[in-house]
CSV table of C-alpha atoms in Angstrom, one decimal:
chain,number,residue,atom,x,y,z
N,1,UNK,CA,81.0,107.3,59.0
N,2,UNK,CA,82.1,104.1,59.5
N,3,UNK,CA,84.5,105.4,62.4
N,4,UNK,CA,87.7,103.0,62.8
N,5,UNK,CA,87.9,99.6,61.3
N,6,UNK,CA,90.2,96.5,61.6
N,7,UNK,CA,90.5,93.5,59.7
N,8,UNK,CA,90.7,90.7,60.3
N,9,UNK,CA,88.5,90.1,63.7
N,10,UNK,CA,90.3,86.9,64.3
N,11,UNK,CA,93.4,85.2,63.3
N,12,UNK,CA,95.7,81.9,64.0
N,13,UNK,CA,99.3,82.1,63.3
N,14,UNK,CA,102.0,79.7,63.7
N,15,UNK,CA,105.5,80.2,65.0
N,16,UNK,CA,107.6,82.6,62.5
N,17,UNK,CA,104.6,83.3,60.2
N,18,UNK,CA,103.9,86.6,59.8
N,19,UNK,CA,100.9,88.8,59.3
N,20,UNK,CA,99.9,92.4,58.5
N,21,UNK,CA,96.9,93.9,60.5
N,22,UNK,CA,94.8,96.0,58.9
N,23,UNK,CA,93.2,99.9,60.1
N,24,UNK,CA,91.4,102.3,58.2
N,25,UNK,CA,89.8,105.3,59.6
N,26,UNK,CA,87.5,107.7,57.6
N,27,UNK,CA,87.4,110.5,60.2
N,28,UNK,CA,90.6,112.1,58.3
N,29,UNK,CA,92.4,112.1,61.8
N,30,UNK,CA,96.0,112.8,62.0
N,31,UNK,CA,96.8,110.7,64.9
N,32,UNK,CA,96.1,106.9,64.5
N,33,UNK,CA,97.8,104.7,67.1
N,34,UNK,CA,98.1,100.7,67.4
N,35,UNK,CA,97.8,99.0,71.2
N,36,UNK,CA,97.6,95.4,72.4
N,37,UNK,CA,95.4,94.5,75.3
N,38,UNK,CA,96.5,90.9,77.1
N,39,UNK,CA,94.3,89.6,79.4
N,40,UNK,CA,93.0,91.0,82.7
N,41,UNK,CA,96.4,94.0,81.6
N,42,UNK,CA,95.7,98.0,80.6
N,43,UNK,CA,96.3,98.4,76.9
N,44,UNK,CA,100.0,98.8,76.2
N,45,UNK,CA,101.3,101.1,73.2
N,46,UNK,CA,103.0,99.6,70.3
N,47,UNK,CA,103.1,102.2,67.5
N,48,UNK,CA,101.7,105.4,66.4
N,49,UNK,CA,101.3,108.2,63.9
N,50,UNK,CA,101.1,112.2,64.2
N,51,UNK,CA,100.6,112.0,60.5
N,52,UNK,CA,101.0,110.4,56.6
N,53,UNK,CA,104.8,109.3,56.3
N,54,UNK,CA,105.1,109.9,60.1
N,55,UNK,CA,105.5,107.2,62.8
N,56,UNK,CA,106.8,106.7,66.2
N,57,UNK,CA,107.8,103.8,68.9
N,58,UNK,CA,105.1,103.8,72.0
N,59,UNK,CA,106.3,101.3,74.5
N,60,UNK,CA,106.3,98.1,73.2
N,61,UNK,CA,107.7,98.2,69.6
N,62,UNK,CA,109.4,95.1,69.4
N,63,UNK,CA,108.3,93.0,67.1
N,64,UNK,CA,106.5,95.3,64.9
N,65,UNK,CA,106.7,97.3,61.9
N,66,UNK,CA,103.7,99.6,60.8
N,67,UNK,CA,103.7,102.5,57.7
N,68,UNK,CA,101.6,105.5,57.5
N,69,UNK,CA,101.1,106.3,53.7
N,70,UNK,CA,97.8,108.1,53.5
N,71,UNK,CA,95.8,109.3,56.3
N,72,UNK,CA,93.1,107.1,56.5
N,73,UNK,CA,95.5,103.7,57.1
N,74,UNK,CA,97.4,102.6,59.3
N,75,UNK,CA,98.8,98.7,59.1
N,76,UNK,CA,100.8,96.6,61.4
N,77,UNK,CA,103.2,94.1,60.2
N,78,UNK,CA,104.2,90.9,62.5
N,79,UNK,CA,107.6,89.8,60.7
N,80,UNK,CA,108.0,86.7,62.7
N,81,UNK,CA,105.0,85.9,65.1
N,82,UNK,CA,106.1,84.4,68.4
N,83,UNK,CA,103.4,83.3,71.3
N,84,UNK,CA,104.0,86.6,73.6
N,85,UNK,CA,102.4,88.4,70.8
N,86,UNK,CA,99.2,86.3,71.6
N,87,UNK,CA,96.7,89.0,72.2
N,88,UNK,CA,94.0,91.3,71.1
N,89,UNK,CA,95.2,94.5,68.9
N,90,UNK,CA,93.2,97.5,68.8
N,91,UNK,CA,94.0,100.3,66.7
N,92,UNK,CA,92.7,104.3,67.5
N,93,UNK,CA,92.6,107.5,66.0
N,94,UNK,CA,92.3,110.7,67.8
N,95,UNK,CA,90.7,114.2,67.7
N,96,UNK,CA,91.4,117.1,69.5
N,97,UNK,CA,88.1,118.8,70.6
N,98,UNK,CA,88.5,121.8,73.5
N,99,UNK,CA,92.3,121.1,73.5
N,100,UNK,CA,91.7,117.6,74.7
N,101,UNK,CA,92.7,114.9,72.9
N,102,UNK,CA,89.5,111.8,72.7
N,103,UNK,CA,91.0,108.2,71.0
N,104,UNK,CA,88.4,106.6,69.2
N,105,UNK,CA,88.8,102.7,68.6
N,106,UNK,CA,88.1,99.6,65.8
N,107,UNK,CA,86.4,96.4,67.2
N,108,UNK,CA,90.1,94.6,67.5
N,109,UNK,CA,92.2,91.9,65.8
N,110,UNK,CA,92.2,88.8,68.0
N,111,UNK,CA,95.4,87.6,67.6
N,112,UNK,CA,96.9,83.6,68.6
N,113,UNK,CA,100.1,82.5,67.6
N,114,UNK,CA,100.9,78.8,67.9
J,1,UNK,CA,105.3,102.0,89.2
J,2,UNK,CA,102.1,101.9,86.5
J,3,UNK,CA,101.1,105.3,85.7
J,4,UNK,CA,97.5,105.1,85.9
J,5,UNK,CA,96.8,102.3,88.8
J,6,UNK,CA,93.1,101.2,89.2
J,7,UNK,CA,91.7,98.8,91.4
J,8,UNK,CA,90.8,95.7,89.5
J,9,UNK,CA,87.3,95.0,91.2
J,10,UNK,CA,85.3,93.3,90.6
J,11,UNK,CA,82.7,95.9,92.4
J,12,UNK,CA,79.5,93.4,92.9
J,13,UNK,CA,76.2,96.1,92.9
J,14,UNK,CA,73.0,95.6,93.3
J,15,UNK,CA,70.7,97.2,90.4
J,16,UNK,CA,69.6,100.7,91.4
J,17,UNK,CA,72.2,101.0,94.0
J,18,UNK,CA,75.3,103.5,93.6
J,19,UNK,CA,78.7,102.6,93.0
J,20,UNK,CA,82.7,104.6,93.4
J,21,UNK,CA,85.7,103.5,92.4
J,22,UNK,CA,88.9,105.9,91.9
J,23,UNK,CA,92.2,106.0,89.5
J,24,UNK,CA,95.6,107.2,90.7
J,25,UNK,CA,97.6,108.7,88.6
J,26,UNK,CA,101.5,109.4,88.7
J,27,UNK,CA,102.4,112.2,86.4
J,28,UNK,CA,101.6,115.6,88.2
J,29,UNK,CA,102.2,117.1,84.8
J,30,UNK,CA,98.8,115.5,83.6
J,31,UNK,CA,96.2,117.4,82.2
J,32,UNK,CA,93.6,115.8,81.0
J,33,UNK,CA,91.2,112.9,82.5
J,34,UNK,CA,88.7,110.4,80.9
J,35,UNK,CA,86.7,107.5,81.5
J,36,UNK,CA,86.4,104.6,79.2
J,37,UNK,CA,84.2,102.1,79.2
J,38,UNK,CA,84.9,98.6,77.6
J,39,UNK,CA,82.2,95.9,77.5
J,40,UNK,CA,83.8,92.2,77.8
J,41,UNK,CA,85.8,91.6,74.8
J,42,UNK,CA,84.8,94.8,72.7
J,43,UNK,CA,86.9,97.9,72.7
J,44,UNK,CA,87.3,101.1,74.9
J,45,UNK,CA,84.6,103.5,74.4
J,46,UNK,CA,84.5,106.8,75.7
J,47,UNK,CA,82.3,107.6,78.6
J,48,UNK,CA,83.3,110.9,79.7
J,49,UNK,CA,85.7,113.7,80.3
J,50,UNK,CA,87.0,114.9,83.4
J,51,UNK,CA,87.1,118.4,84.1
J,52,UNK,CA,88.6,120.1,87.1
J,53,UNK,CA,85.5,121.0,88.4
J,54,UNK,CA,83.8,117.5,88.3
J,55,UNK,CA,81.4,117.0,85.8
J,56,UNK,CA,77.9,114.6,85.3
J,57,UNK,CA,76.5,112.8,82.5
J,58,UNK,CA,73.4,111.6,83.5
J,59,UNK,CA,73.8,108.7,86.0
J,60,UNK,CA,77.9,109.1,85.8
J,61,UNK,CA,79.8,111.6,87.6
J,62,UNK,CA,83.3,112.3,88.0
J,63,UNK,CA,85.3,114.0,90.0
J,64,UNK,CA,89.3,115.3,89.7
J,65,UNK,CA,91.4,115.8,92.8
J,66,UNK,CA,94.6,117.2,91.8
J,67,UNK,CA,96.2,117.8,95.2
J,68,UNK,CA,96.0,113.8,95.8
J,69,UNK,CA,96.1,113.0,92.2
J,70,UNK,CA,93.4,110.9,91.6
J,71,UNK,CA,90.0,110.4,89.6
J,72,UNK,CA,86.6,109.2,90.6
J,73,UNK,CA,83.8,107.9,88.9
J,74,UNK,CA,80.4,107.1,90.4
J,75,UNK,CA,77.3,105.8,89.0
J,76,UNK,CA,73.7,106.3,90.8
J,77,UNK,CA,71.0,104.2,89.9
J,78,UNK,CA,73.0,101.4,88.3
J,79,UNK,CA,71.3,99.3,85.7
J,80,UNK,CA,72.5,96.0,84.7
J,81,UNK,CA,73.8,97.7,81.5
J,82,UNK,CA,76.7,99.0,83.2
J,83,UNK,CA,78.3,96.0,83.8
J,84,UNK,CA,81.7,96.9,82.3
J,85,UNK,CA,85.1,97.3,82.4
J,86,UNK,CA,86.0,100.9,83.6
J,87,UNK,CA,89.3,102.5,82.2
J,88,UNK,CA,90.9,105.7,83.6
J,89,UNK,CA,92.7,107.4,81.4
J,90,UNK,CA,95.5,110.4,81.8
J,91,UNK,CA,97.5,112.3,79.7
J,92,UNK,CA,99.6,115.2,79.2
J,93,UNK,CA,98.7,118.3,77.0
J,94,UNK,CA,102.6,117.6,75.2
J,95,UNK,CA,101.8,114.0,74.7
J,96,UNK,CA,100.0,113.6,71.8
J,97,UNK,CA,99.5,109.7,71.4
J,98,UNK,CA,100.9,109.1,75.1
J,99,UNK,CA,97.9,108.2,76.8
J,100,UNK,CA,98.2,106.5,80.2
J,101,UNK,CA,95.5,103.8,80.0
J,102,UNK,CA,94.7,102.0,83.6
J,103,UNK,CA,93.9,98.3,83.5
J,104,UNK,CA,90.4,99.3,84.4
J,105,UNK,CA,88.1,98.6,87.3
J,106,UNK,CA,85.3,96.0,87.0
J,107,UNK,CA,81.8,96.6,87.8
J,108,UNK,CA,79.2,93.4,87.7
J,109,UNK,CA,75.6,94.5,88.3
J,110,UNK,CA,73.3,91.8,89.9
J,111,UNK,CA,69.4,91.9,89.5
């Protein structure tokens, strides 16, 4: 299994370009989740899924879209990329193993927006 | 108030010695505990549960205290390799997705 993976590792973007960041995850989880990590900060949550065609707000949506139309992927869309969303973007997937949930997570998407 | 609050560190060790650190957390309702571990620009792995009753994984244990609501972690016989980032982690058994990440504790090992 190749676990959770994110493309791309690295990207530039200029003001009001916009981007879609990509998650696949071949453990045929249910739960996938996106979070952004600034520097020296706890990892903040942006999106996430209980499911195909099932998405959610965590608590920092703004200035995100994502879609969940099979299991395995899970994409983020920046519409128009502004500096604040300078950071590093991690997407997870979870299992539930004992009744305790374990988040398992892709290398990251280095993100810079100039 | 952050939900999951960690001391920052950095914890300076000397290899072989034994390091603590502790996480408070805020939501009494929380359930279940884990420690992450997230080497410098990598992502969180997990390290380990938390169970009520404290639990070891070979050099790593950690402990629960519910009354004071908080989490420890402590590593014996630390090895340069654990120089890390240490995230505690909380979450409710109705929160699906709702994982309260702290901002992590540092720990540099020195030789």
């Amino acid at each position: 299994n190749a676990g959770v993976t994110q493309t791309p590792k690295f990207r530039i973007l200029k003001i009001g370009q916009s981007m879609t960041l990509q998650c696949t995850q071949d453990m045929n989880h249910n739960y996938m989740y996106w979070y952004r990590q600034d520097p020296g900060m706890g990892l903040k949550l942006i999106y996430y899924s209980v499911g195909a065609g099932i998405t959610d707000k965590g608590e920092v949506p703004n200035g995100y879209n994502v879609s969940r139309s099979t299991t395995e992927d899970f994409p983020l869309r920046l519409e128009l990329a502004a500096p604040s969303q300078t950071s590093v973007y991690f997407c997870a997937s979870s299992s539930l193993d004992r009744g305790k949930e374990t988040q398992y997570f892709g290398p990251g998407t280095r993100l810079l927006v100039l | 108030r952050k939900e999951v609050e960690q001391d920052p560190g950095p914890f300076n060790v000397p290899e072989g010695a034994t390091v603590a650190f502790n996480c408070t957390y805020s939501n009494s309702a929380s359930q279940s505990f884990f420690w992450y571990r997230q080497d410098c620009r990598k992502e969180p792995k997990l390290l380990m549960s938390v169970y009520s009753s404290g639990n070891e994984d070979g050099r790593f244990t950690a402990q629960l205290n519910r009354a004071s609501q908080y989490i420890s972690l402590l590593i014996r016989d630390s090895k340069l390799s654990d120089s890390a980032t240490y995230l505690c982690v909380a979450g409710t058994t109705d929160s699906w997705g709702k994982l309260q990440f702290g901002a992590g504790t540092q720990v540099v090992v020195t030789p």
